[in-house]
Short mmCIF file of C-alpha atoms in Angstrom, two decimals:
data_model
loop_
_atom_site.label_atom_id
_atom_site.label_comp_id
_atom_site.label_asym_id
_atom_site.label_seq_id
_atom_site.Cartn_x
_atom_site.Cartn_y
_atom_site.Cartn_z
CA UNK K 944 -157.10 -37.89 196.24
CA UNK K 945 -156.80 -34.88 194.18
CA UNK K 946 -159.73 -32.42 193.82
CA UNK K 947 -162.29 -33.39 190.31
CA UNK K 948 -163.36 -31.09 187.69
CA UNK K 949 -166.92 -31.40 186.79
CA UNK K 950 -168.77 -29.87 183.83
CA UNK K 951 -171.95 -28.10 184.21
CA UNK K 952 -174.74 -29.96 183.73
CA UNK K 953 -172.96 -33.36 183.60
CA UNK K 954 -172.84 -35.80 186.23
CA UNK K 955 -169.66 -37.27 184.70
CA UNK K 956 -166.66 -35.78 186.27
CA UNK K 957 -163.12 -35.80 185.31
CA UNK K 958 -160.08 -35.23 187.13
CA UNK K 959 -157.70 -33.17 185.09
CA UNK K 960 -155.69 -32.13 187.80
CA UNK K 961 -151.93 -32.88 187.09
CA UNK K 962 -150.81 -36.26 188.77
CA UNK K 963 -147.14 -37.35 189.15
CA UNK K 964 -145.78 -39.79 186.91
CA UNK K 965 -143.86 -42.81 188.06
CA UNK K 966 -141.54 -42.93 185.21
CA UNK K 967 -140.57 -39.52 184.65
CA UNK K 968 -137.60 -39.08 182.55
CA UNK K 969 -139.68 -37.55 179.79
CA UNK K 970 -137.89 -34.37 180.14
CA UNK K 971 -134.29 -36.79 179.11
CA UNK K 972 -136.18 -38.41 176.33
CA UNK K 973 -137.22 -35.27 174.84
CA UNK K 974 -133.71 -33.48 174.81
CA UNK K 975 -132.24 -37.13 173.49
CA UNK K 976 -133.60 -36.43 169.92
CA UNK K 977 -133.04 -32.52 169.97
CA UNK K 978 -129.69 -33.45 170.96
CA UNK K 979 -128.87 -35.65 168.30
CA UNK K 980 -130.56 -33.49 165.63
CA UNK K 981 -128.07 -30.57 166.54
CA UNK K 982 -125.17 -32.99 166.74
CA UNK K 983 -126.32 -33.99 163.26
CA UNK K 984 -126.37 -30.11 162.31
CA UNK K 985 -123.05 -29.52 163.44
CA UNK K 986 -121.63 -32.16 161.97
CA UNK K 987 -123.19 -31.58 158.67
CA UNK K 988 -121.71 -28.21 158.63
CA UNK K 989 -117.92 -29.05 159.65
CA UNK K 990 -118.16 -31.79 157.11
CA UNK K 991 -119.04 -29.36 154.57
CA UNK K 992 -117.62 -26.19 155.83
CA UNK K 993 -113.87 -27.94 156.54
CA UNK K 994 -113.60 -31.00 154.35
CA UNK K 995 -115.28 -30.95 151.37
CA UNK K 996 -114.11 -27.41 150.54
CA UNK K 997 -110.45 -28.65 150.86
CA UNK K 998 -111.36 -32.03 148.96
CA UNK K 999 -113.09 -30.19 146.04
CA UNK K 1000 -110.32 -30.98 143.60
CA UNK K 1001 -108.64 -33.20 145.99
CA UNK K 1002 -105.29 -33.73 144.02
CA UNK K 1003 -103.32 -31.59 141.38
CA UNK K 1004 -102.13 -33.44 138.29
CA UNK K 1005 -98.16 -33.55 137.77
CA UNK K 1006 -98.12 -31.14 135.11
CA UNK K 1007 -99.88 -28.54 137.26
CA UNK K 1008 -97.54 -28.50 140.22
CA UNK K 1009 -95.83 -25.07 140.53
CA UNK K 1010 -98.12 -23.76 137.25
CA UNK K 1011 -101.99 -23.70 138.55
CA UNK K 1012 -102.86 -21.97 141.83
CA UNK K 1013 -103.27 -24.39 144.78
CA UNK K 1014 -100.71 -26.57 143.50
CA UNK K 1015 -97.55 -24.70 144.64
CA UNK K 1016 -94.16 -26.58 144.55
CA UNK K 1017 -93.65 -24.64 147.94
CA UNK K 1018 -96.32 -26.19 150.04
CA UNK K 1019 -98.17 -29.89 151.13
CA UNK K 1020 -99.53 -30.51 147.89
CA UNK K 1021 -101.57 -34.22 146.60
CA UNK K 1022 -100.40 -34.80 143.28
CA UNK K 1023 -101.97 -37.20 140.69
CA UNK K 1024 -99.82 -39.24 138.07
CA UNK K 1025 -99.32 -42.72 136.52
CA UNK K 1026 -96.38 -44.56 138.14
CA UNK K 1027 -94.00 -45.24 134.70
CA UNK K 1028 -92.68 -48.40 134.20
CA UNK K 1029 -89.66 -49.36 134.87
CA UNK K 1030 -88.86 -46.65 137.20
CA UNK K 1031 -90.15 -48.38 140.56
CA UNK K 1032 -87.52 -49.12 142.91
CA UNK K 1033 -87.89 -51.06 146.56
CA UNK K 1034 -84.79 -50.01 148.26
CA UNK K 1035 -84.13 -50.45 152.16
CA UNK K 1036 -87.70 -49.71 153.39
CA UNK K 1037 -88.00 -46.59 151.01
CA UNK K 1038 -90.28 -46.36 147.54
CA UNK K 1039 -89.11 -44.94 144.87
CA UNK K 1040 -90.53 -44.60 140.89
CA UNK K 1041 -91.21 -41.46 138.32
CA UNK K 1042 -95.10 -40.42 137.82
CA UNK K 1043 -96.39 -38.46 135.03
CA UNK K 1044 -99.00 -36.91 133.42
CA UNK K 1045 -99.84 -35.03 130.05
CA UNK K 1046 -95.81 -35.19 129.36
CA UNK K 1047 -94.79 -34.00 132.57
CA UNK K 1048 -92.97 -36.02 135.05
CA UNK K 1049 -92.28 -36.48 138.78
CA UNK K 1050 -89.94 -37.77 140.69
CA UNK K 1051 -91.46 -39.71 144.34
CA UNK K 1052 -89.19 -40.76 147.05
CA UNK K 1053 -91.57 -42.66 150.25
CA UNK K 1054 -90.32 -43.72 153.04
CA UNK K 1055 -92.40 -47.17 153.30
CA UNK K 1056 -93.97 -49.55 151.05
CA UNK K 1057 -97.35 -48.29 149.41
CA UNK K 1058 -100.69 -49.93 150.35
CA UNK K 1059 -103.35 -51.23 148.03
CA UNK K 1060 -103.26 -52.75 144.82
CA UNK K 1061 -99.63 -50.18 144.00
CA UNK K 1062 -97.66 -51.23 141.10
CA UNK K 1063 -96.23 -49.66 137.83
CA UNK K 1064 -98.47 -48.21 135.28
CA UNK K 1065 -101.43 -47.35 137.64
CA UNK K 1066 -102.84 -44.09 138.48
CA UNK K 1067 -101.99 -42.54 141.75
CA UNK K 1068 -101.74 -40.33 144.91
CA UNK K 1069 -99.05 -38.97 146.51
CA UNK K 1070 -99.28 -36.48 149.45
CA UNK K 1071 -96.10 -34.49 150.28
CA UNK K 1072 -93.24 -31.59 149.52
CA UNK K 1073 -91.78 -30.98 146.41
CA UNK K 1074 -87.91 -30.47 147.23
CA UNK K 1075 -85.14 -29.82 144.98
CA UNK K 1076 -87.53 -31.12 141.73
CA UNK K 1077 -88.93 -34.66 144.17
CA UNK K 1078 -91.93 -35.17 146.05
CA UNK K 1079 -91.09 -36.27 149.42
CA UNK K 1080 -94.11 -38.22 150.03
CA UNK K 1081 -95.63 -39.24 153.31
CA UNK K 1082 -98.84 -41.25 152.07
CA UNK K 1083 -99.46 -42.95 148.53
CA UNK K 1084 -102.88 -43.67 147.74
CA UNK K 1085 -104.11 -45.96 144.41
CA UNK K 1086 -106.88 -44.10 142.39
CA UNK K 1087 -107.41 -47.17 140.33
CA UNK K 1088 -110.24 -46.62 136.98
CA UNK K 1089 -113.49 -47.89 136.99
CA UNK K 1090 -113.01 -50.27 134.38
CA UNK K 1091 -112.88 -54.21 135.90
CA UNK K 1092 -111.96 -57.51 133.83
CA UNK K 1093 -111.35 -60.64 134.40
CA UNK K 1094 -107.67 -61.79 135.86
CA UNK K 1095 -106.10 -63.93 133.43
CA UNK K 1096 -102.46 -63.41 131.75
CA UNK K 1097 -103.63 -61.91 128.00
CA UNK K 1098 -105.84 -59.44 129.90
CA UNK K 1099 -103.32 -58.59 132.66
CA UNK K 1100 -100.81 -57.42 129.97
CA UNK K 1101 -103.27 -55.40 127.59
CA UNK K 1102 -104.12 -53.55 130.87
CA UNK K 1103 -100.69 -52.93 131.43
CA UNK K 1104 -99.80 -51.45 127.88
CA UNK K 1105 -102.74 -49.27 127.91
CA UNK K 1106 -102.40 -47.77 131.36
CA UNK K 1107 -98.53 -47.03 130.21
CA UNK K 1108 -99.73 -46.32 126.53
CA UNK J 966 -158.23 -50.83 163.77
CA UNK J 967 -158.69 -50.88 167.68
CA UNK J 968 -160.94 -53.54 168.03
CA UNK J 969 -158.34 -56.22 165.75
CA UNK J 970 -155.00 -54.98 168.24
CA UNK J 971 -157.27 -55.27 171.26
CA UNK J 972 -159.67 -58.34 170.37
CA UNK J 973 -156.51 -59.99 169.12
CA UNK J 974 -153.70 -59.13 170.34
CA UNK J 975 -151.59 -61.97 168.75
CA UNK J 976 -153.20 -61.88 165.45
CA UNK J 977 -152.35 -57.57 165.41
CA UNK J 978 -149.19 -58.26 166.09
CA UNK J 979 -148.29 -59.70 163.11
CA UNK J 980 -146.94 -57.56 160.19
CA UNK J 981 -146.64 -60.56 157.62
CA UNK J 982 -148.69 -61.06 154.57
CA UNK J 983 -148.44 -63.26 151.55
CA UNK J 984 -147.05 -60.76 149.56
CA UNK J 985 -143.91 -59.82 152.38
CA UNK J 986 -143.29 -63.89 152.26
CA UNK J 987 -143.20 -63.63 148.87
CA UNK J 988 -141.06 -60.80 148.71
CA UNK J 989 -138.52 -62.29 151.76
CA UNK J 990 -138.44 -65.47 149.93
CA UNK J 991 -137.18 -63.82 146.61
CA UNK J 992 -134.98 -61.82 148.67
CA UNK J 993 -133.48 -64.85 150.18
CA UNK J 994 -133.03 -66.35 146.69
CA UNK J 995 -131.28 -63.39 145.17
CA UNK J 996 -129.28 -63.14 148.36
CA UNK J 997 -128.18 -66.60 148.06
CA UNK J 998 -127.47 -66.42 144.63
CA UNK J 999 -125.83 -63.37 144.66
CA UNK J 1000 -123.15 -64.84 147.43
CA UNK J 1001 -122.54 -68.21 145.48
CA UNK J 1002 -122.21 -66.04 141.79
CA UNK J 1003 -119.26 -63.10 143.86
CA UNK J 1004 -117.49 -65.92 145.53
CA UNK J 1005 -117.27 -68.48 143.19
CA UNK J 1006 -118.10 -67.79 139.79
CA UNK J 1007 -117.63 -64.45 138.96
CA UNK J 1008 -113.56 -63.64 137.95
CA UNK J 1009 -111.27 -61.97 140.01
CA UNK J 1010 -110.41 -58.50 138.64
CA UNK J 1011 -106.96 -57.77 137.13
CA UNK J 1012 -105.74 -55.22 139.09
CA UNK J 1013 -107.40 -55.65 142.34
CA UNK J 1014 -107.85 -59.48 142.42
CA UNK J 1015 -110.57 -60.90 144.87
CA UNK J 1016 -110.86 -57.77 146.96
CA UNK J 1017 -113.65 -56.47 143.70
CA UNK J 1018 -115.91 -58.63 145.38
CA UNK J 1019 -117.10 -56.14 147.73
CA UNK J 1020 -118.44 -54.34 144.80
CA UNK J 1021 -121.26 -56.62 144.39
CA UNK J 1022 -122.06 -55.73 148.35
CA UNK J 1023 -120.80 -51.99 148.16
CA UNK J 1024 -122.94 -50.89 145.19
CA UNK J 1025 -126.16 -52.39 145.76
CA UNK J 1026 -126.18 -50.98 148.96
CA UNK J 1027 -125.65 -47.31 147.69
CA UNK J 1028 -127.83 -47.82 145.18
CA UNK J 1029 -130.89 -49.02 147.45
CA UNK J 1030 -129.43 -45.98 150.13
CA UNK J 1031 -130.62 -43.34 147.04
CA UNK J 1032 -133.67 -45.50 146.26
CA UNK J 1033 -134.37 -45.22 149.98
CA UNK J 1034 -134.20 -41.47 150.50
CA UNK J 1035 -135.71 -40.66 147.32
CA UNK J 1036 -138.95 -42.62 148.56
CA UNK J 1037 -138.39 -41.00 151.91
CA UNK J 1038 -139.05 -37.52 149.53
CA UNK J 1039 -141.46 -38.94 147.64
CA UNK J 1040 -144.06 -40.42 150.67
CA UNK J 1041 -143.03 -36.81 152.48
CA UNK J 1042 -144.06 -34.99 149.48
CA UNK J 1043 -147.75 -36.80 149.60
CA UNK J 1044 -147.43 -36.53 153.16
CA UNK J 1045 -147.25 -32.94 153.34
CA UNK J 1046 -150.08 -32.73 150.32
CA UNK J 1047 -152.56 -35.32 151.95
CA UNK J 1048 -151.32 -34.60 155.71
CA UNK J 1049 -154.89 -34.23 156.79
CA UNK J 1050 -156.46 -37.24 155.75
CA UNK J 1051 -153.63 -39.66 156.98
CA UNK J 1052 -150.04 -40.55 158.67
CA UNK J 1053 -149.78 -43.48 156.64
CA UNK J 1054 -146.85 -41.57 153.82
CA UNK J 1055 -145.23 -39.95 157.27
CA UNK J 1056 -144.96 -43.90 158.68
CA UNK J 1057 -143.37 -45.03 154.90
CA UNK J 1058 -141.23 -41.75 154.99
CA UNK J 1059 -139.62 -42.85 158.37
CA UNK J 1060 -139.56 -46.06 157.71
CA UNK J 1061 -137.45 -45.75 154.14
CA UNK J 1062 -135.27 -43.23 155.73
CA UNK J 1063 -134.29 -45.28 158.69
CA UNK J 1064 -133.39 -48.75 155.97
CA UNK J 1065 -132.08 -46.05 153.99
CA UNK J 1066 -129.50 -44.94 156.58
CA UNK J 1067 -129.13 -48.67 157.63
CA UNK J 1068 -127.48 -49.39 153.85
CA UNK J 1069 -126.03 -45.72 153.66
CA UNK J 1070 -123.42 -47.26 156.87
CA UNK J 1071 -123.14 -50.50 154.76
CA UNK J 1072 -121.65 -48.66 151.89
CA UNK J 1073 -119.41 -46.28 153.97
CA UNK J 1074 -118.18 -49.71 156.09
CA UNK J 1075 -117.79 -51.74 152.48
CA UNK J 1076 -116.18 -49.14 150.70
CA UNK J 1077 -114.04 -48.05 153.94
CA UNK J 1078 -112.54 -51.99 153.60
CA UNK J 1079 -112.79 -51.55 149.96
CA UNK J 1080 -110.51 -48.29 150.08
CA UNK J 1081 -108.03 -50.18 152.24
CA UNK J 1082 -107.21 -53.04 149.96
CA UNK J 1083 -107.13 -51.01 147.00
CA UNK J 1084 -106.07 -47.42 147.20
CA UNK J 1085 -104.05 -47.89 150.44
CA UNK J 1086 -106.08 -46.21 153.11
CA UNK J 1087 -109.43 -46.42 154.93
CA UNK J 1088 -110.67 -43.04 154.35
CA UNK J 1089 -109.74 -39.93 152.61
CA UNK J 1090 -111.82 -36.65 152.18
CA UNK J 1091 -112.51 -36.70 148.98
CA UNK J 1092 -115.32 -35.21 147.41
CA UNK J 1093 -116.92 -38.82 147.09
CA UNK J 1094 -117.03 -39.73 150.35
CA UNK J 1095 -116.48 -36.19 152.21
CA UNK J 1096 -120.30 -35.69 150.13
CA UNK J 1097 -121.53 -39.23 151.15
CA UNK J 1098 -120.62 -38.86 154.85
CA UNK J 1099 -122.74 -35.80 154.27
CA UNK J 1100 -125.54 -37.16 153.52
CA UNK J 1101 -125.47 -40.23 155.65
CA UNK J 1102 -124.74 -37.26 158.86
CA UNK J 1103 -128.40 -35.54 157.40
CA UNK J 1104 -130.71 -38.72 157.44
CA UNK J 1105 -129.29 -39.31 160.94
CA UNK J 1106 -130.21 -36.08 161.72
CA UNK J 1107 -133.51 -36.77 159.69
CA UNK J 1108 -134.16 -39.53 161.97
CA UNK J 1109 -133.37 -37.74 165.15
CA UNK J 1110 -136.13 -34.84 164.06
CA UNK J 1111 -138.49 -37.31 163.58
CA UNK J 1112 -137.98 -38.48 167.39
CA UNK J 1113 -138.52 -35.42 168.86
CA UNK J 1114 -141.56 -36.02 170.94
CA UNK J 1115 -144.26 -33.73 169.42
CA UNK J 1116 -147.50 -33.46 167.40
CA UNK J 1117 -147.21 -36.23 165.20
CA UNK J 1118 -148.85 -34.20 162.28
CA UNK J 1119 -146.42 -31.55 163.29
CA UNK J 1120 -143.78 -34.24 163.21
CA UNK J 1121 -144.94 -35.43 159.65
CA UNK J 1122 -144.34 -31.92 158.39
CA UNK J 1123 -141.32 -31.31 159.84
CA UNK J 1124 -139.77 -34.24 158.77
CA UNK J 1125 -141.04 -33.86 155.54
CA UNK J 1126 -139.57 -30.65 154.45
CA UNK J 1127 -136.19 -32.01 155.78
CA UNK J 1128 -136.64 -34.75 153.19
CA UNK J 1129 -137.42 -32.96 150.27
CA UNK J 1130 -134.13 -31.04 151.13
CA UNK J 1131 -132.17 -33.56 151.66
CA UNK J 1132 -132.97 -35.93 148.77
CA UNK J 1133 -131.22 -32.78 146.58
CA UNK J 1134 -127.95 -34.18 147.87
CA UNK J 1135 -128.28 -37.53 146.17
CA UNK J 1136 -127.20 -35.82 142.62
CA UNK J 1137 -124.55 -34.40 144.21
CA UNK J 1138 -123.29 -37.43 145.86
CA UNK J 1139 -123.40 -39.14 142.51
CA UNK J 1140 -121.63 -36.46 140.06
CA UNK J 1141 -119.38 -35.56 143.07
CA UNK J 1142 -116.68 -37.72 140.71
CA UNK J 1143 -117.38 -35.90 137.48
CA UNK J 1144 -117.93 -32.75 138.93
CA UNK J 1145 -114.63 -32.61 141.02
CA UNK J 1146 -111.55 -34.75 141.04
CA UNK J 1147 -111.72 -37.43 143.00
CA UNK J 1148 -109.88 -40.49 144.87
CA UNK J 1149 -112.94 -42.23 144.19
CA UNK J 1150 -113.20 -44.01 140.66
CA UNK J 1151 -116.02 -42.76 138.18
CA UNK J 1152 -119.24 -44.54 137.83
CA UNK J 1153 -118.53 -47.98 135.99
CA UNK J 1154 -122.31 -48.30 135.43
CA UNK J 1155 -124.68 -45.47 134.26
CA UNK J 1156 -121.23 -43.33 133.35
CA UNK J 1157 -122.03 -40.12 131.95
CA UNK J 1158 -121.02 -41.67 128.43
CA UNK J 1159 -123.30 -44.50 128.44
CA UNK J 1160 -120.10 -47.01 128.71
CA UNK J 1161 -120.16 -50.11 131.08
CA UNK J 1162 -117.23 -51.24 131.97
CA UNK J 1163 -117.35 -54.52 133.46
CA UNK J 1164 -116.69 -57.98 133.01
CA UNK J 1165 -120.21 -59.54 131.50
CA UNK J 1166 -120.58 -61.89 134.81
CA UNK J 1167 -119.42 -59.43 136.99
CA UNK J 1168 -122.15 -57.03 135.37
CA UNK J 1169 -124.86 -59.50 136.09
CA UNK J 1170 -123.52 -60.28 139.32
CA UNK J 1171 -124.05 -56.92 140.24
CA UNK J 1172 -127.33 -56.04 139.02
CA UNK J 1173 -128.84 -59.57 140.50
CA UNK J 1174 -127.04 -57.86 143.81
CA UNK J 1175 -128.79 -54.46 142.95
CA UNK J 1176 -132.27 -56.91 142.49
CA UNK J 1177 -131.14 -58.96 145.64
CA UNK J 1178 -130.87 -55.85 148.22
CA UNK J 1179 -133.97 -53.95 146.54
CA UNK J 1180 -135.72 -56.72 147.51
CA UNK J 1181 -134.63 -56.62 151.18
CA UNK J 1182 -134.91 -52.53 151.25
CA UNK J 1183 -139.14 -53.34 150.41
CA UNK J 1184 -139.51 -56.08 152.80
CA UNK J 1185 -138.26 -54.26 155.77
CA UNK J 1186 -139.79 -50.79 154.87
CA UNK J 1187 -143.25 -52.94 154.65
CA UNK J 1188 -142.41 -54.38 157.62
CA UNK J 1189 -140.95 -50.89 159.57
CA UNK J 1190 -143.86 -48.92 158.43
CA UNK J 1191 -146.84 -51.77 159.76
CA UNK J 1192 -144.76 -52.05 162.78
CA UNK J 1193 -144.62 -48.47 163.17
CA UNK J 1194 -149.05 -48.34 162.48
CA UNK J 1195 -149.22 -50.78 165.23
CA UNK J 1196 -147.26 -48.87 167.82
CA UNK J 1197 -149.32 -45.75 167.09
CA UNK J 1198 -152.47 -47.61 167.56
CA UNK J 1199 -151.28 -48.72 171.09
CA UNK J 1200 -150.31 -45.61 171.63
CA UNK J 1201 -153.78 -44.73 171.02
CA UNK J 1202 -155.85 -47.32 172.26
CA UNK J 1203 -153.53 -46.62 175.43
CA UNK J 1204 -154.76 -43.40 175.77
CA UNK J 1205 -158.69 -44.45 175.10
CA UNK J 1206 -157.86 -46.76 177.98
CA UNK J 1207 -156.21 -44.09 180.41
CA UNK J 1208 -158.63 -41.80 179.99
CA UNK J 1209 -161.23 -44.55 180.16
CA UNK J 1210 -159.89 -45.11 183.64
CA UNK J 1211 -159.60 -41.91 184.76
CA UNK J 1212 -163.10 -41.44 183.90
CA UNK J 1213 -164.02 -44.62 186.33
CA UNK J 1214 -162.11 -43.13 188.96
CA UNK J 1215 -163.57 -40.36 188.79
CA UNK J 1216 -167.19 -41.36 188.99
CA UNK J 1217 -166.05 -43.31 192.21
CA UNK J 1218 -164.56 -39.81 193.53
CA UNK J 1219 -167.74 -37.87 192.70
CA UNK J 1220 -170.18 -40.60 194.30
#
């Protein structure tokens, strides 16, 4: 039994010696939470310090490419423009169309089939190399609007017009 | 306090009252509503057919995420202006800012599936959701702060000032669209020109959803924070008891 402490002038005593504890993995549970917290930390900061500085302004519109800095017709550039219509083609496992924006135009050559809801007169994404005057994409992405109406046939073609409008 | 956990244990242990039933049993409504209205009534959309439906899932939960870290700041800010009177805004902060980070993951899973079907991928750093990942990464963190094992009034403060610092990413999150260009679409509700631009069923759809999961975000922060009360007065009433003990062994020792 361990040795008690007793106050002066008290006859009750209390042992405040240290005792061992059976389950003693306090030391783990403590460093769990620190652990996480810096995880968190470090995380936080890659997120912000390496992806959202290269996603602020995460695509260059068609007119830009080779005129606004970041946008270089030399280098991996995401460019941004509506797919015209009529110009899609489906040809041997390789995607093909024109997209434009503010009177400029684009030609897109991708060597798949594009995910998503991807179709003529919609808004989107490609990621690639401009050579010789065509982006030679290796991912399409949709940026479809925030505007949502009912399917039905009337709708479906006034949609249309206006996103090629 | 002690006397109703230790008197009665089973009667302490509950965290019920009339108004949580009431609340869970509007909760279930809405929910039920909400899933009959997106899968069977409301129209599909006419560019991205049936997959919109995640929308009325997706939204709601972002929307109660911000609702849930802004009364994370809020009970931190009376925390850290009342923090020596009570724990009770500490126990609400935690408890809103774990729910909160509980829908946060719901919206990044939703609109990860979302992304797929419509733009063609799972993920993309965009502003949007490079920002969003941000702040779901600081509420964990949040949460793993508040699990350090200290003081719990210097955990309270702690905690708190993360809060308050965190909730300022919220308006960033949500103008991340209109302030930079995004994959992400703009704001079809609450756009910065007051236009809504949704189908009148699918608009309703989505605010009973917005109703339906605000509902669900107060039940379980009621629920979280009593729970939370209860564990600290074990915790308590444990130590009254150890020492209590201690104190009998002790007078055993000494005679």
């Amino acid at each position: 039994m361990f040795p008690t402490m007793q106050s002066p002038g008290s006859d009750l005593a209390m042992d405040l010696s240290p005792r061992e504890v059976p389950d003693a993995p306090r030391a783990q549970r403590r460093w769990l939470p620190i652990a996480f917290a810096v995880f968190a930390g470090v995380a936080g900061l890659a997120i912000v310090g390496i992806f959202l500085t290269s996603s602020i302004d995460y695509f260059c519109n068609v007119d830009e490419v080779g005129v606004r800095e970041g946008c270089n017709d030399d280098e991996r550039v995401r460019v941004q423009g509506s797919v015209d219509e009529g110009s899609l083609r489906l040809q041997a496992g390789t995607t093909s169309f024109v997209m434009s924006f503010n009177g400029a135009s684009l030609p897109v050559v991708y060597d798949g089939e594009p995910g998503g809801v991807f179709q003529e007169c919609i808004p989107v994404v490609a990621h690639g190399r401009v050579v010789d005057g065509t982006l030679m994409a290796t991912r399409i992405e949709v940026k479809h609007s925030n505007e949502y109406e009912a399917e039905n046939a009337d709708r479906l073609e006034q949609s249309e017009s206006a996103a090629c409008s | 306090m002690h006397t109703a956990t230790t008197a009665a244990p089973g009667a302490a242990a509950r965290t019920g009252t009339r108004t949580t039933r009431v609340i869970g049993v509007l909760a279930l409504a809405t929910t039920a509503f909400v899933v009959v209205s997106a899968f069977f009534l409301t129209p599909a959309d006419s560019v991205q057919g049936d997959s919109v439906r995640i929308m009325y899932v997706h939204v709601p939960t972002a929307w109660v995420a911000y609702l849930a870290f802004i009364t994370t700041a809020v009970a931190s800010g009376f925390s850290l202006a009342r923090r020596h009177r009570t724990l009770g805004f500490d126990r609400v902060a935690g408890a809103s800012g774990e729910v909160g980070v509980l829908f946060m993951a719901m919206t990044l899973l939703t609109g990860s599936l979302w992304g797929r079907l419509t733009w063609g991928t799972f993920w993309q750093w965009d502003p949007r959701l490079t920002t969003t990942l941000f702040l779901f990464v600081t509420y964990v963190g949040y949460l793993a702060v508040r699990r350090i094992d200290t003081d719990p009034r210097q955990r309270a403060r702690r905690s708190a000032v993360i809060a308050l610092l965190a909730v300022l990413e919220i308006p960033l999150v949500h103008f991340s669209v209109v302030l930079w260009r995004s994959l992400h679409q703009e704001a079809s509700v609450l756009s910065p020109d007051g236009d809504v631009r949704l189908d009148d069923l699918m608009l309703f759809t989505l605010f009973a959803g917005v109703a339906a999961f605000t509902l669900i975000f107060a039940w379980l922060v009621i629920h979280r924070q009593r729970l939370t009360a209860l564990a600290d007065i074990r915790q308590t009433v444990g130590l009254d008891a150890a020492i209590a003990l201690r104190r009998s062994e002790t007078r055993g020792v000494v005679k």
